[in-house]
Short mmCIF file of C-alpha atoms and ligand atoms in Angstrom, two decimals:
data_model
loop_
_atom_site.label_atom_id
_atom_site.label_comp_id
_atom_site.label_asym_id
_atom_site.label_seq_id
_atom_site.Cartn_x
_atom_site.Cartn_y
_atom_site.Cartn_z
CA MET R 1149 101.81 132.38 107.96
CA GLY R 1150 98.39 131.22 106.75
CA ALA R 1151 97.37 129.78 103.40
CA GLU R 1152 95.21 132.86 102.87
CA HIS R 1153 98.41 134.93 102.70
CA THR R 1154 99.57 133.14 99.59
CA ALA R 1155 98.39 133.88 96.08
CA PHE R 1156 97.19 130.31 95.89
CA ASP R 1157 93.57 129.58 96.88
CA VAL R 1158 93.95 126.18 98.51
CA ARG R 1159 90.34 126.13 99.80
CA ALA R 1160 89.02 126.35 96.25
CA ILE R 1161 91.51 123.74 95.04
CA ARG R 1162 90.43 121.29 97.74
CA GLU R 1163 86.88 121.48 96.43
CA ASP R 1164 88.14 119.87 93.23
CA PHE R 1165 89.23 116.72 95.08
CA PRO R 1166 86.15 114.93 96.45
CA ILE R 1167 88.16 112.31 98.39
CA LEU R 1168 89.65 114.95 100.70
CA ALA R 1169 86.30 115.79 102.31
CA GLN R 1170 86.09 112.73 104.54
CA THR R 1171 86.92 111.67 108.04
CA VAL R 1172 89.20 108.77 108.92
CA HIS R 1173 88.91 107.25 112.42
CA GLY R 1174 86.58 110.14 113.21
CA LYS R 1175 89.14 112.82 112.24
CA PRO R 1176 89.31 114.93 109.08
CA LEU R 1177 91.52 113.15 106.54
CA VAL R 1178 95.00 114.63 106.22
CA TYR R 1179 96.44 113.10 103.09
CA LEU R 1180 100.20 113.55 102.98
CA ASP R 1181 101.21 110.48 101.00
CA ASN R 1182 101.30 112.17 97.62
CA ALA R 1183 104.66 110.75 96.61
CA ALA R 1184 103.03 107.29 96.69
CA THR R 1185 100.05 108.45 94.67
CA THR R 1186 98.17 111.70 94.30
CA GLN R 1187 94.42 112.13 94.65
CA LYS R 1188 92.28 112.77 91.57
CA PRO R 1189 90.35 115.92 90.76
CA ARG R 1190 86.68 115.54 89.88
CA SER R 1191 87.42 116.38 86.24
CA VAL R 1192 89.66 113.30 85.93
CA ILE R 1193 87.09 111.05 87.60
CA GLU R 1194 84.40 112.44 85.29
CA ALA R 1195 86.51 112.01 82.16
CA ILE R 1196 86.97 108.30 82.93
CA ASP R 1197 83.30 107.93 83.79
CA HIS R 1198 82.30 109.72 80.58
CA PHE R 1199 84.57 107.51 78.51
CA TYR R 1200 82.97 104.30 79.80
CA ALA R 1201 79.45 105.73 79.68
CA HIS R 1202 79.68 107.13 76.14
CA ASP R 1203 82.77 106.24 74.11
CA ASN R 1204 84.05 102.87 75.29
CA SER R 1205 85.44 100.90 72.38
CA ASN R 1206 88.75 99.49 71.24
CA ILE R 1207 91.07 101.87 69.41
CA HIS R 1208 92.89 101.94 66.06
CA ARG R 1209 90.73 99.08 64.76
CA GLY R 1210 87.03 99.62 64.31
CA LEU R 1211 85.56 101.81 61.61
CA HIS R 1212 82.50 102.51 63.72
CA ALA R 1213 81.69 105.74 65.51
CA LEU R 1214 82.56 104.62 69.02
CA SER R 1215 85.95 103.30 67.95
CA GLU R 1216 86.68 106.54 66.13
CA ARG R 1217 85.73 108.58 69.19
CA ALA R 1218 87.81 106.38 71.51
CA THR R 1219 90.78 106.58 69.14
CA ARG R 1220 90.46 110.35 68.92
CA SER R 1221 90.37 110.74 72.73
CA TYR R 1222 93.37 108.43 73.11
CA GLU R 1223 95.41 110.24 70.47
CA ASP R 1224 94.33 113.66 71.79
CA ALA R 1225 95.79 112.63 75.13
CA ARG R 1226 99.05 111.80 73.39
CA SER R 1227 99.19 115.29 71.89
CA LYS R 1228 98.44 116.80 75.31
CA VAL R 1229 101.36 114.86 76.81
CA GLN R 1230 103.59 115.96 73.95
CA ARG R 1231 102.80 119.63 74.50
CA PHE R 1232 102.95 119.28 78.30
CA ILE R 1233 106.54 118.02 78.27
CA ASN R 1234 107.44 119.86 75.05
CA ALA R 1235 108.43 116.77 73.07
CA ALA R 1236 109.27 117.48 69.44
CA GLU R 1237 106.46 115.25 68.14
CA SER R 1238 103.71 113.00 69.46
CA ALA R 1239 105.38 109.90 67.92
CA GLU R 1240 107.92 110.24 70.72
CA ILE R 1241 105.24 109.64 73.35
CA VAL R 1242 104.79 105.95 74.20
CA PHE R 1243 101.99 105.02 76.58
CA THR R 1244 103.00 102.52 79.25
CA ARG R 1245 101.64 101.18 82.53
CA GLY R 1246 103.82 103.63 84.43
CA THR R 1247 107.38 104.63 85.23
CA THR R 1248 108.36 101.06 86.05
CA GLU R 1249 107.29 99.78 82.67
CA GLY R 1250 108.93 102.73 80.89
CA ILE R 1251 112.31 101.94 82.47
CA ASN R 1252 111.89 98.22 81.81
CA LEU R 1253 111.09 99.04 78.19
CA VAL R 1254 114.32 100.99 77.76
CA ALA R 1255 116.41 98.37 79.59
CA GLY R 1256 114.72 95.53 77.70
CA SER R 1257 114.89 97.10 74.26
CA TYR R 1258 117.63 99.75 74.06
CA GLY R 1259 119.66 97.98 76.75
CA ARG R 1260 119.46 94.49 75.29
CA SER R 1261 120.46 95.73 71.85
CA HIS R 1262 123.26 98.12 72.91
CA ILE R 1263 124.88 96.74 76.06
CA GLY R 1264 127.49 93.99 75.95
CA PRO R 1265 129.93 92.20 78.24
CA GLY R 1266 132.11 94.58 80.24
CA ASP R 1267 129.92 97.62 79.44
CA GLU R 1268 128.83 99.87 82.28
CA ILE R 1269 125.54 101.47 83.27
CA VAL R 1270 125.57 104.37 85.73
CA ILE R 1271 122.78 105.01 88.21
CA SER R 1272 122.83 106.89 91.54
CA ALA R 1273 122.65 105.79 95.17
CA MET R 1274 119.20 107.34 95.58
CA GLU R 1275 117.37 105.33 92.91
CA HIS R 1276 113.97 103.71 93.36
CA HIS R 1277 114.03 99.92 92.92
CA SER R 1278 112.35 100.53 89.54
CA ASN R 1279 115.52 102.23 88.37
CA ILE R 1280 117.87 99.65 89.85
CA VAL R 1281 116.45 96.19 89.22
CA PRO R 1282 115.80 96.43 85.43
CA TRP R 1283 119.46 97.42 84.98
CA GLN R 1284 120.65 94.64 87.28
CA ILE R 1285 118.67 92.10 85.25
CA LEU R 1286 120.23 93.49 82.07
CA CYS R 1287 123.74 93.46 83.55
CA GLU R 1288 123.33 89.85 84.65
CA GLU R 1289 122.15 88.81 81.23
CA LYS R 1290 124.88 90.67 79.35
CA GLY R 1291 127.82 90.41 81.74
CA ALA R 1292 127.73 94.20 82.11
CA ARG R 1293 128.43 96.19 85.26
CA LEU R 1294 126.17 98.50 87.27
CA ARG R 1295 128.05 101.51 88.65
CA VAL R 1296 126.51 103.66 91.38
CA ALA R 1297 127.20 107.37 91.76
CA PRO R 1298 127.52 108.05 95.50
CA ILE R 1299 125.70 110.74 97.46
CA ASN R 1300 126.78 112.93 100.36
CA ASP R 1301 125.12 113.11 103.79
CA ALA R 1302 122.66 115.73 102.57
CA GLY R 1303 121.48 113.35 99.85
CA GLU R 1304 123.16 115.08 96.89
CA ILE R 1305 125.08 113.36 94.14
CA VAL R 1306 128.82 113.84 94.60
CA TRP R 1307 129.58 115.57 91.31
CA LYS R 1308 133.24 114.64 91.02
CA GLU R 1309 132.52 110.97 91.59
CA TYR R 1310 129.66 111.01 89.11
CA GLU R 1311 131.89 112.54 86.47
CA GLU R 1312 134.67 110.06 87.17
CA LEU R 1313 132.25 107.17 86.73
CA LEU R 1314 131.58 108.24 83.15
CA GLY R 1315 134.31 106.22 81.48
CA PRO R 1316 135.11 104.57 78.16
CA ARG R 1317 132.89 101.57 79.02
CA THR R 1318 129.87 103.62 80.13
CA ARG R 1319 127.00 102.96 77.74
CA PHE R 1320 124.03 104.41 79.63
CA VAL R 1321 123.07 106.70 82.51
CA SER R 1322 119.73 106.36 84.31
CA VAL R 1323 118.96 108.71 87.20
CA VAL R 1324 116.04 110.07 89.14
CA HIS R 1325 114.96 113.66 88.55
CA LEU R 1326 113.34 114.19 91.97
CA SER R 1327 114.01 111.57 94.65
CA ASN R 1328 110.90 110.02 96.21
CA ALA R 1329 112.71 109.23 99.46
CA LEU R 1330 114.83 112.37 99.97
CA GLY R 1331 113.18 115.08 97.89
CA THR R 1332 116.52 115.86 96.25
CA VAL R 1333 116.21 117.54 92.86
CA ASN R 1334 119.21 116.32 90.91
CA PRO R 1335 121.23 118.64 88.63
CA VAL R 1336 119.98 116.63 85.70
CA ARG R 1337 120.74 119.14 82.96
CA ARG R 1338 124.39 119.21 83.99
CA MET R 1339 124.46 115.43 84.42
CA ILE R 1340 123.07 115.01 80.91
CA GLU R 1341 125.59 117.45 79.46
CA ALA R 1342 128.45 115.53 81.07
CA ALA R 1343 127.12 112.23 79.72
CA HIS R 1344 126.44 113.60 76.25
CA ALA R 1345 129.97 114.98 76.06
CA ARG R 1346 130.96 111.29 76.05
CA ASN R 1347 128.10 110.19 73.75
CA ILE R 1348 126.25 108.43 76.56
CA PRO R 1349 122.44 108.53 76.46
CA VAL R 1350 120.50 109.41 79.60
CA LEU R 1351 117.15 108.30 80.97
CA LEU R 1352 115.45 110.38 83.64
CA ASP R 1353 113.05 108.78 86.11
CA GLY R 1354 110.43 111.51 86.32
CA ALA R 1355 107.93 109.68 88.53
CA GLN R 1356 108.01 112.41 91.19
CA ALA R 1357 109.10 115.43 89.18
CA MET R 1358 106.07 115.59 86.90
CA ALA R 1359 103.66 116.62 89.67
CA HIS R 1360 105.87 119.40 90.97
CA MET R 1361 107.94 120.82 88.14
CA GLN R 1362 107.41 121.99 84.60
CA VAL R 1363 109.39 119.46 82.61
CA ASP R 1364 110.69 120.34 79.15
CA VAL R 1365 112.36 117.31 77.61
CA GLN R 1366 113.93 119.27 74.75
CA ASP R 1367 115.37 121.83 77.10
CA LEU R 1368 116.75 119.09 79.37
CA ASP R 1369 117.94 117.24 76.26
CA CYS R 1370 117.32 113.89 77.99
CA ASP R 1371 117.13 110.87 75.71
CA PHE R 1372 114.34 109.15 77.63
CA TYR R 1373 111.94 110.40 80.31
CA ALA R 1374 109.64 107.98 82.17
CA PHE R 1375 106.69 108.93 84.37
CA SER R 1376 103.42 107.69 85.88
CA SER R 1377 99.99 109.23 85.49
CA HIS R 1378 98.87 108.34 89.03
CA LYS R 1379 101.54 110.53 90.62
CA MET R 1380 100.35 113.58 88.68
CA TYR R 1381 96.62 113.50 89.51
CA GLY R 1382 95.72 110.98 86.79
CA PRO R 1383 94.61 107.36 87.10
CA THR R 1384 96.75 104.34 88.00
CA GLY R 1385 97.87 101.83 85.38
CA THR R 1386 98.96 104.46 82.86
CA GLY R 1387 102.21 106.23 82.20
CA VAL R 1388 104.48 107.63 79.56
CA LEU R 1389 107.87 106.91 78.13
CA TYR R 1390 109.26 109.82 76.14
CA GLY R 1391 112.13 108.90 73.84
CA LYS R 1392 114.00 110.76 71.14
CA ARG R 1393 112.81 109.55 67.74
CA ARG R 1394 116.31 108.64 66.60
CA LEU R 1395 116.71 106.22 69.49
CA LEU R 1396 113.16 104.82 69.44
CA GLU R 1397 113.51 104.14 65.70
CA GLU R 1398 116.57 101.98 66.12
CA MET R 1399 115.22 100.05 69.13
CA PRO R 1400 113.65 96.61 68.68
CA PRO R 1401 110.11 96.07 69.99
CA TYR R 1402 109.74 95.44 73.70
CA GLN R 1403 106.65 93.22 73.53
CA GLY R 1404 105.00 91.49 70.58
CA GLY R 1405 101.28 91.44 69.92
CA GLY R 1406 98.42 93.36 68.39
CA ASP R 1407 98.78 97.01 67.31
CA MET R 1408 102.60 96.94 67.22
CA ILE R 1409 102.76 95.22 63.83
CA SER R 1410 102.54 96.41 60.27
CA SER R 1411 102.10 92.93 58.77
CA VAL R 1412 102.48 89.41 60.07
CA THR R 1413 103.24 86.16 58.28
CA PHE R 1414 104.58 83.03 59.93
CA GLU R 1415 107.88 83.73 58.21
CA LYS R 1416 108.31 87.39 59.07
CA THR R 1417 106.64 90.27 60.88
CA THR R 1418 107.22 93.92 60.11
CA TYR R 1419 106.62 96.44 62.82
CA ASN R 1420 104.34 99.41 63.06
CA ARG R 1421 105.65 102.98 63.00
CA LEU R 1422 106.35 104.97 66.15
CA PRO R 1423 104.99 105.06 68.76
CA TYR R 1424 102.76 102.03 68.08
CA LYS R 1425 105.76 99.72 67.74
CA PHE R 1426 106.00 99.93 71.54
CA GLU R 1427 102.30 99.68 72.36
CA ALA R 1428 101.48 95.99 71.98
CA GLY R 1429 97.97 94.88 72.91
CA THR R 1430 94.93 96.85 74.01
CA PRO R 1431 96.19 99.67 76.21
CA HIS R 1432 94.51 101.24 79.24
CA ILE R 1433 92.43 103.52 77.02
CA ALA R 1434 90.30 105.02 79.79
CA GLY R 1435 93.45 105.58 81.84
CA VAL R 1436 95.08 107.50 79.02
CA VAL R 1437 91.93 109.60 78.63
CA GLY R 1438 92.11 110.27 82.38
CA LEU R 1439 95.76 111.29 82.06
CA GLY R 1440 94.71 113.77 79.36
CA ALA R 1441 92.16 115.23 81.79
CA ALA R 1442 94.83 115.45 84.51
CA ILE R 1443 97.03 117.44 82.14
CA ASP R 1444 94.09 119.75 81.36
CA TYR R 1445 93.65 120.23 85.10
CA LEU R 1446 97.32 121.08 85.65
CA ASN R 1447 97.35 123.41 82.64
CA ALA R 1448 94.39 125.33 84.08
CA LEU R 1449 96.26 125.87 87.37
CA ASP R 1450 98.64 128.72 87.98
CA ARG R 1451 101.54 126.29 88.13
CA PRO R 1452 104.22 128.71 89.31
CA ALA R 1453 101.88 129.73 92.17
CA ALA R 1454 101.16 126.07 92.93
CA ALA R 1455 104.89 125.29 93.00
CA ALA R 1456 105.59 128.27 95.28
CA TYR R 1457 102.78 127.16 97.59
CA GLU R 1458 104.10 123.58 97.67
CA HIS R 1459 107.52 124.97 98.49
CA SER R 1460 106.06 126.88 101.45
CA LEU R 1461 104.43 123.65 102.69
CA MET R 1462 107.75 121.82 102.46
CA VAL R 1463 109.62 124.58 104.29
CA HIS R 1464 106.94 124.60 106.98
CA ALA R 1465 107.20 120.81 107.31
CA ILE R 1466 110.98 120.98 107.64
CA GLU R 1467 110.77 123.68 110.30
CA THR R 1468 107.88 122.21 112.29
CA LEU R 1469 108.94 118.57 112.20
CA SER R 1470 112.61 119.16 112.88
CA SER R 1471 111.70 120.99 116.08
CA VAL R 1472 110.13 117.79 117.48
CA PRO R 1473 112.66 116.18 119.87
CA GLY R 1474 114.44 113.19 118.35
CA VAL R 1475 113.57 113.95 114.73
CA ARG R 1476 116.42 113.47 112.27
CA LEU R 1477 115.72 114.66 108.77
CA ILE R 1478 116.88 112.29 106.03
CA GLY R 1479 117.53 114.32 102.89
CA THR R 1480 118.63 117.90 103.36
CA ALA R 1481 119.77 118.75 99.84
CA ARG R 1482 119.95 122.42 98.87
CA GLU R 1483 117.78 121.69 95.83
CA LYS R 1484 114.81 119.91 97.30
CA SER R 1485 111.11 119.55 96.61
CA SER R 1486 107.92 118.19 98.15
CA VAL R 1487 109.30 115.34 100.26
CA VAL R 1488 110.21 115.49 103.94
CA SER R 1489 111.58 112.18 105.26
CA PHE R 1490 112.66 111.67 108.83
CA ALA R 1491 113.62 109.17 111.52
CA LEU R 1492 112.30 109.54 115.07
CA GLU R 1493 114.89 108.42 117.59
CA GLY R 1494 114.12 105.05 119.18
CA ILE R 1495 110.74 104.62 117.47
CA HIS R 1496 110.15 102.53 114.37
CA PRO R 1497 108.50 104.42 111.50
CA HIS R 1498 105.76 101.78 111.37
CA ASN R 1499 104.71 102.82 114.87
CA VAL R 1500 104.81 106.47 113.80
CA GLY R 1501 102.64 105.67 110.76
CA SER R 1502 100.07 103.70 112.78
CA VAL R 1503 99.64 106.37 115.45
CA LEU R 1504 99.32 109.10 112.81
CA ASP R 1505 96.75 106.96 111.00
CA GLN R 1506 94.64 106.96 114.17
CA GLU R 1507 94.72 110.76 113.90
CA GLY R 1508 93.38 110.55 110.34
CA ILE R 1509 96.81 111.34 108.90
CA ALA R 1510 98.11 109.37 105.92
CA VAL R 1511 101.90 109.41 105.59
CA ARG R 1512 104.30 106.78 104.29
CA ALA R 1513 106.38 104.72 106.70
CA GLY R 1514 108.79 102.28 105.10
CA HIS R 1515 111.79 102.00 102.82
CA HIS R 1516 110.02 103.72 99.91
CA CYS R 1517 111.38 101.11 97.48
CA THR R 1518 114.85 102.52 98.09
CA GLN R 1519 116.46 99.89 100.32
CA PRO R 1520 120.08 100.69 99.29
CA LEU R 1521 119.43 104.34 100.11
CA MET R 1522 118.07 103.45 103.56
CA ARG R 1523 121.24 101.45 104.15
CA ARG R 1524 123.31 104.48 103.08
CA PHE R 1525 121.66 106.51 105.85
CA GLY R 1526 121.81 103.67 108.39
CA VAL R 1527 118.05 103.45 108.93
CA PRO R 1528 115.66 100.58 108.17
CA ALA R 1529 112.95 102.96 107.04
CA THR R 1530 111.74 106.53 107.37
CA THR R 1531 108.47 108.35 107.83
CA ARG R 1532 107.72 110.47 104.78
CA VAL R 1533 105.49 113.50 104.55
CA SER R 1534 104.91 114.42 100.91
CA PRO R 1535 102.70 117.48 100.40
CA SER R 1536 100.75 118.49 97.34
CA PHE R 1537 99.21 121.86 96.44
CA TYR R 1538 95.93 120.75 98.04
CA ASN R 1539 97.47 120.40 101.50
CA THR R 1540 97.48 123.13 104.12
CA LEU R 1541 99.89 124.49 106.70
CA GLU R 1542 97.46 123.32 109.39
CA GLU R 1543 97.73 119.77 108.09
CA ILE R 1544 101.50 119.92 108.44
CA GLU R 1545 101.03 121.12 112.01
CA ALA R 1546 98.69 118.18 112.66
CA VAL R 1547 101.58 115.84 111.81
CA ALA R 1548 103.86 117.57 114.33
CA LYS R 1549 101.13 117.30 117.00
CA GLY R 1550 100.73 113.63 116.10
CA LEU R 1551 104.45 113.08 116.61
CA TYR R 1552 104.19 114.32 120.18
CA LYS R 1553 101.49 111.67 120.73
CA VAL R 1554 103.79 109.04 119.24
CA ILE R 1555 106.56 110.09 121.60
CA GLU R 1556 104.22 109.94 124.60
CA MET R 1557 103.21 106.40 123.69
CA PHE R 1558 106.57 104.93 122.74
CA ARG R 1559 109.15 106.64 124.92
C1 LIG G 292 111.23 107.95 91.89
C2 LIG G 292 110.31 106.85 91.51
N1 LIG G 292 110.62 106.06 90.48
C3 LIG G 292 109.80 105.07 90.07
C4 LIG G 292 108.62 104.81 90.72
C5 LIG G 292 107.74 103.73 90.22
O1 LIG G 292 106.54 104.25 89.76
P1 LIG G 292 105.33 103.30 89.36
O2 LIG G 292 105.11 102.38 90.52
O3 LIG G 292 104.18 104.22 89.14
O4 LIG G 292 105.73 102.55 88.13
C6 LIG G 292 108.27 105.58 91.83
C7 LIG G 292 107.05 105.28 92.61
O5 LIG G 292 107.03 105.46 93.81
C8 LIG G 292 109.13 106.64 92.22
O6 LIG G 292 108.83 107.43 93.24
#
């Protein structure tokens, strides 16, 4: 099966990503660490460059031409995000630094004002540290309890146990849409339905899902959805928290400062309307403009074809890598996307990563910020291959070849 047999023209796509055309240690770069961060198409790089070269100014303040242009570009990006995830209105789109800040915002604002002693927050056993630690901090502060929905050996949430965890003290559910360490796609719609039947709001950690799936927040009916621009072909330092208006309205501010106020006296401050109430201080304006360009790029792609192509890369990775002696796949869920994690018997993933690096191959070797999950599978770390639509079947095969080199060196 060759890439040319798919409807997706990967050669043309690769031309859009200047970073891919380089050698590393004298070998053509094979970039398969997309779950950590994706590469940027030229249009995103140019949008940021254009912003600084022509429009740079602070937003929402100046009456001058540059400030108006910068404000327009920033707010246009908000509308693009709104349409991209099908939010009901752009006031529900809060710009953040990334997924981590989005989750901290919800824990720090909604959580601090709604969670009390003895209350329970439900997460799952496959969460990223970003979706564990903010809730632990909140639980410690409030005397609340963190409950963890277990997973089976394939890396799927055990439905019955999840449902049983939703009890009279449950006040919030926060789960990952697509796991960065396993590739599991959680049955989030059903999980949300079950929580809503008990009036429990749900946050989805969409850090990984946004690059691979078409997310419709109204269709999912999630209450919050957090994601990062840099994992969906946009720049670092920018992200989005979607929240339903009703909830955002009743939440206190997360940070105080410029832009989030309506008026300030030493006696009392009134807050700005949504979404500005949650955007204190000068934001990463160029980053948001870059995110807008990334959305334009994704919208111009044939996304179903891109998703089908990515699926074929994942299937090829599963088949090719699992045929290497000693490979144990970690994460074999039936619903799975774009992440292939594995352990290689008797060889530490760091050694795997270093040898592959010498071959010009970039993969992730580590705990992927999911230490409790690694413990669940009895491994200190895994090696993770995370393809994007700009990767090729040949690149996946290069990883398998690299693994044979690793085995030769370390066994
Ligand atoms: C599932 C998941 N959640 C949260 C995060 C945190 O994202 P960021 O570091 O962009 O805030 C990541 C990043 O790896 C992730 O994969």
